[in-house]
Short mmCIF file of C-alpha atoms in Angstrom, two decimals:
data_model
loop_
_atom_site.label_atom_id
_atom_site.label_comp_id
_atom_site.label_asym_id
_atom_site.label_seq_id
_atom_site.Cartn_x
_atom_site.Cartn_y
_atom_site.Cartn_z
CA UNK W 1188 -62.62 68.65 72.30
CA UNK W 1189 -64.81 69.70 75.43
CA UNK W 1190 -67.67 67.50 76.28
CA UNK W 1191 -69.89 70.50 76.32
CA UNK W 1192 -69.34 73.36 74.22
CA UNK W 1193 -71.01 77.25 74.13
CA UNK W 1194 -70.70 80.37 72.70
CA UNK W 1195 -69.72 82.57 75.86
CA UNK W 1196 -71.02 85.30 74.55
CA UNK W 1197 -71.52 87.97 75.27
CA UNK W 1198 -74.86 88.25 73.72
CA UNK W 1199 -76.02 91.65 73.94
CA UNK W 1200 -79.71 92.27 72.37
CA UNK W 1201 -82.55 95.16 72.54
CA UNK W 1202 -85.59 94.38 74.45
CA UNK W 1203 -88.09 92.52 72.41
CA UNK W 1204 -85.24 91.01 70.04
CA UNK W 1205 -85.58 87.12 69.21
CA UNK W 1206 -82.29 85.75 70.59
CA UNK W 1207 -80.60 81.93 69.94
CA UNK W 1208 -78.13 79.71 71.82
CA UNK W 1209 -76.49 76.38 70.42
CA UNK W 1210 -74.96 73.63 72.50
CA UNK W 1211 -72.45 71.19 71.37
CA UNK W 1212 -71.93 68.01 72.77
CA UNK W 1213 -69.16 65.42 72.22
CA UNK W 1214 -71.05 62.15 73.43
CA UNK W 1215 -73.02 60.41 71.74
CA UNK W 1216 -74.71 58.56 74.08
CA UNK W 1217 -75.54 61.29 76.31
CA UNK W 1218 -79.24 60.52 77.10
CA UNK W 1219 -80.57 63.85 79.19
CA UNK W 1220 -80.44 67.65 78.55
CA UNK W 1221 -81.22 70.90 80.17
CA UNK W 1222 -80.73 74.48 80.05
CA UNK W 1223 -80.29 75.99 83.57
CA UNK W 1224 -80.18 79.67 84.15
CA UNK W 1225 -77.88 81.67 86.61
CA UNK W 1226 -77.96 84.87 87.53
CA UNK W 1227 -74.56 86.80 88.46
CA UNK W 1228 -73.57 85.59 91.93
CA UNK W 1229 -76.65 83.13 92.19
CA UNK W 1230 -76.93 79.15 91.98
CA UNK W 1231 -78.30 77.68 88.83
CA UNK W 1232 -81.73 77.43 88.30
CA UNK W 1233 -83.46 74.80 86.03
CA UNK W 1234 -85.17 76.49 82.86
CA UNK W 1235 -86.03 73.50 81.10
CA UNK W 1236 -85.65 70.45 80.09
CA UNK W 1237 -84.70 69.24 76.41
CA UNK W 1238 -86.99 67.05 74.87
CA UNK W 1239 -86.30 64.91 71.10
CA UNK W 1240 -89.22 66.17 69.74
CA UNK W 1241 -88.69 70.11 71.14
CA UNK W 1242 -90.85 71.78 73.76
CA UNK W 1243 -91.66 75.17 74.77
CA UNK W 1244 -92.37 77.20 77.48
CA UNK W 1245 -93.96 80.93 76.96
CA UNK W 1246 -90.88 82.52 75.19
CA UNK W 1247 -88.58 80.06 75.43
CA UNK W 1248 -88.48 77.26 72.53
CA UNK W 1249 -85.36 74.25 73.52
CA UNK W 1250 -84.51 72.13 70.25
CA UNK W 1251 -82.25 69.00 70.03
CA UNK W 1252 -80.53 67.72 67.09
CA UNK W 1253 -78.94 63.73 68.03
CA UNK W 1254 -78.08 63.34 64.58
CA UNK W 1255 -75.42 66.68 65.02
CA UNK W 1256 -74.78 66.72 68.66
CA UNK W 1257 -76.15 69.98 69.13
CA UNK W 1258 -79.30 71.25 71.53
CA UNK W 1259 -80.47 74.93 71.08
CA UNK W 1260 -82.32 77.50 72.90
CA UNK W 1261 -84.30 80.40 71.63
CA UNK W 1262 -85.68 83.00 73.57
CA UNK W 1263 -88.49 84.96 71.78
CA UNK W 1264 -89.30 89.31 72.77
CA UNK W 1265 -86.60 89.59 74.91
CA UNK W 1266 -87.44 91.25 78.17
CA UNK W 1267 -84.70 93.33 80.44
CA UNK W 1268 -85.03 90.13 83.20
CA UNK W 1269 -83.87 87.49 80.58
CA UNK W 1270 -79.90 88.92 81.17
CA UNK W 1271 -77.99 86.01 82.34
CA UNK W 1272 -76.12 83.47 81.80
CA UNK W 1273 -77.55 80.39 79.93
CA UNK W 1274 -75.77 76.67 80.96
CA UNK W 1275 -76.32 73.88 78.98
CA UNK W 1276 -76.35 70.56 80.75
CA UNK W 1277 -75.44 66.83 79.52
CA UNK W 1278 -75.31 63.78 81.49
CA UNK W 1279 -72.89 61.25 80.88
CA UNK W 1280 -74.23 58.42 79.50
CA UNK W 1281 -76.42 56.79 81.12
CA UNK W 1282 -75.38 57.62 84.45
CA UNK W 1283 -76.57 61.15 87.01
CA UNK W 1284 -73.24 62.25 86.34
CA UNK W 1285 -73.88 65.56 84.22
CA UNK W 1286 -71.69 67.80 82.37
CA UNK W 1287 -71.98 71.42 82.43
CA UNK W 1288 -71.15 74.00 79.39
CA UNK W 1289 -69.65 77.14 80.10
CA UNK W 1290 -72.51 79.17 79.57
CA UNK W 1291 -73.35 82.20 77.42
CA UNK W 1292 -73.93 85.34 78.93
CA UNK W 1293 -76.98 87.09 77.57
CA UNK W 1294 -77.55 91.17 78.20
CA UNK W 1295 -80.76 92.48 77.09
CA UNK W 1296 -80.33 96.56 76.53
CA UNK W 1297 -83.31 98.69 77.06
CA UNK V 570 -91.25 75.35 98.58
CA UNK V 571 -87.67 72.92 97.69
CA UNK V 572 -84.80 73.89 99.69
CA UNK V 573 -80.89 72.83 99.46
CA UNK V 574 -79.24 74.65 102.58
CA UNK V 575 -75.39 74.76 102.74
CA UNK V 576 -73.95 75.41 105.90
CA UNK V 577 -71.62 78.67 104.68
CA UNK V 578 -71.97 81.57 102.35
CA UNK V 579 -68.77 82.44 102.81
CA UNK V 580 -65.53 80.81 104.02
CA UNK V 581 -62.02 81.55 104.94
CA UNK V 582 -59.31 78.92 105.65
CA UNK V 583 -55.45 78.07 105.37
CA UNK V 584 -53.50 75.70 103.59
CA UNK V 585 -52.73 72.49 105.28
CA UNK V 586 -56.80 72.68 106.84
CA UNK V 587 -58.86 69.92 106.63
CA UNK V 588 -62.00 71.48 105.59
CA UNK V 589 -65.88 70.56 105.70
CA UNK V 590 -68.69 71.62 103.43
CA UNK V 591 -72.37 70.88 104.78
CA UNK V 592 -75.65 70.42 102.55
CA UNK V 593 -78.64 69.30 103.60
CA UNK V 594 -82.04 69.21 101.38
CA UNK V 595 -85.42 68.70 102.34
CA UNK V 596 -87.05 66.84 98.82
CA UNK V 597 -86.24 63.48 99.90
CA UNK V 598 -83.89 63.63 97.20
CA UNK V 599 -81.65 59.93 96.29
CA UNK V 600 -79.21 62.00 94.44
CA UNK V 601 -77.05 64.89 95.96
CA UNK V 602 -74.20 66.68 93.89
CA UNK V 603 -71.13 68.76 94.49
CA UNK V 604 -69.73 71.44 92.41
CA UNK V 605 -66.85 73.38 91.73
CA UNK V 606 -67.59 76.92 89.97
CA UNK V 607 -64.67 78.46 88.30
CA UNK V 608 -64.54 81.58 86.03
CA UNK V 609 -63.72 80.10 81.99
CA UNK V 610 -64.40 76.74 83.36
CA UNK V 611 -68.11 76.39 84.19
CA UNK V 612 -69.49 73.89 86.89
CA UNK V 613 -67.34 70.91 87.48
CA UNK V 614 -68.03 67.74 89.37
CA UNK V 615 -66.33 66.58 92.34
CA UNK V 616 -68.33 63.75 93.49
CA UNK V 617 -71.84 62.58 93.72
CA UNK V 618 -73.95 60.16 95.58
CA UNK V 619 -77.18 58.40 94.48
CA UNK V 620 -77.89 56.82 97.90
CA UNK V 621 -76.44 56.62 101.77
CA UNK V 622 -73.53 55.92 102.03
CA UNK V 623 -72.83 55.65 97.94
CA UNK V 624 -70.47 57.76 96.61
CA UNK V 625 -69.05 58.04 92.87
CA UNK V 626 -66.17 59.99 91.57
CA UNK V 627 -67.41 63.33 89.29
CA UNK V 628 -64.36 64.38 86.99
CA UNK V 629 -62.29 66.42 89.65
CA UNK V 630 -62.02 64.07 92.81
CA UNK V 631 -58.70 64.54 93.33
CA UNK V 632 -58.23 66.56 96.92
CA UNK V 633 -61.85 66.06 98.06
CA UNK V 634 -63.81 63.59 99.66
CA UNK V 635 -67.23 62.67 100.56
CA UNK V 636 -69.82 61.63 102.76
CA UNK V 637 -73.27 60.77 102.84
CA UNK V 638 -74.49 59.07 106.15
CA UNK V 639 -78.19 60.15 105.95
CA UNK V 640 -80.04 60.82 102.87
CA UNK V 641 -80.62 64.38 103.58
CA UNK V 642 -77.20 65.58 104.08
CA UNK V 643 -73.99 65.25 101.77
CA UNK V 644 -70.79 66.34 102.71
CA UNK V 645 -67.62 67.97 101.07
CA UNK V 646 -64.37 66.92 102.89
CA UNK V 647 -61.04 68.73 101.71
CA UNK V 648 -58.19 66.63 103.12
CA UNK V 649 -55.48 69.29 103.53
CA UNK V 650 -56.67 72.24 101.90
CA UNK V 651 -54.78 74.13 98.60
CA UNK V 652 -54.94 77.32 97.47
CA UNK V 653 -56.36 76.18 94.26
CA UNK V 654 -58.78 74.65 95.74
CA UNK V 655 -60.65 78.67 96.10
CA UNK V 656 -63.56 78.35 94.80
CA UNK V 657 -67.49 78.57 94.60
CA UNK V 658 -68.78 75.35 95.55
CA UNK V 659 -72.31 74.60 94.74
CA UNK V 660 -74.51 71.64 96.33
CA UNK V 661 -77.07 70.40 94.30
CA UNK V 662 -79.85 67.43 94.69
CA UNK V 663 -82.41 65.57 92.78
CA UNK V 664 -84.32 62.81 91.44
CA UNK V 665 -83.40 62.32 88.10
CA UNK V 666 -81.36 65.44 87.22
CA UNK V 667 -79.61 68.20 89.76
CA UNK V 668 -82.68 69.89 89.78
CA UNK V 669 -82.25 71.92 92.73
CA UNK V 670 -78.97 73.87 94.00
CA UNK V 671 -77.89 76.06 97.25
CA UNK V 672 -76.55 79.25 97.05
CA UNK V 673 -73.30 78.73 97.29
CA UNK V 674 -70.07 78.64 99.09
CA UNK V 675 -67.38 80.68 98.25
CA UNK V 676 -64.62 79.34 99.88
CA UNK V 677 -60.77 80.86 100.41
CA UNK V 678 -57.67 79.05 101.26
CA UNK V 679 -54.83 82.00 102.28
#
């Protein structure tokens, strides 16, 4: 099994759609977890971070579940600038070495 | 405004080259990163270093090598460069997570 596991999508949604991402992870005692974004022939760009108890940002809502090794992302009215591709990020323990998911490319339609 | 600044966009070598990757940031950052891109297999990576002159092994050492002589810069080393090492290498540095990444080399071995 992968340490870090995604949907690659792709996702492809109508402007103002509500759209959702899951996240697997394999460790258990993975401590730390992010979404990044990238763009097509960009570097990756922090979205957020993952907190236990949730958090959100404007239209974006990150969830993680310990208990079934999953973190989740849901992005809320979908807007044409939102298409991407959506990492999910795990460190290793307890250590700055982090693990990066495939991603899941997301297309928002007009 | 952050800034990670590697040294190439774009690069073109041969097998058999021993090959050097620059990064530099300006945060002040302890921890520095490098990445290997691949299409179907996400970020992967190589080494990182969480002060001068540490260095620790990410999950795809094998063929590179590192160095970190001042905290601002971090450098890639390929030994004798492969054609499967072609790739787009990303450099990435932060404090507790690899907040902040370059653009990108994309880097050819004919």
């Amino acid at each position: 099994r992968k340490e870090v596991e995604q949907d690659p999508g792709p996702f492809n949604v109508p402007e103002g759609a509500t759209v959702a991402f899951n996240c697997t992870y394999s460790n258990s005692a993975s401590q730390s977890f992010f979404w990044y974004r990238q763009d097509c022939r960009k570097e990756p760009k922090l979205l957020m971070s993952v907190y236990s108890s949730g958090n959100e940002d404007g239209r974006f809502t990150a969830q993680l579940n310990r208990a079934s090794q999953y973190i989740s992302l849901l992005i809320r009215d979908s807007k044409l600038s939102d298409s991407a591709t959506y990492l999910c990020v795990v460190n290793k323990n307890y250590g700055q070495n982090f693990v990066f998911g495939p991603g899941t490319r997301l297309s928002v339609l007009p | 405004d952050v800034k990670v600044t590697q040294s190439s966009r774009y690069l073109v070598k041969r097998t058999g080259e021993k090959v050097f990757l620059e990064c530099v940031q300006d945060m002040d950052h302890e921890n520095m990163f490098w990445y290997r891109q691949d299409p179907g297999l996400g970020l992967r990576l190589i080494y990182f270093s969480y002060d001068v002159k540490m260095k620790e092994k990410g999950d795809i050492p094998e063929g590179y090598s590192v160095s970190r002589e001042k905290k601002e810069r971090f450098s890639l080393i390929l030994e004798s460069a492969s054609t499967n090492q072609t790739s787009m290498y990303l450099c990435a540095s932060g404090g507790q997570e690899p907040q902040h990444f370059g653009d990108g080399t994309r880097l050819s071995i004919l």
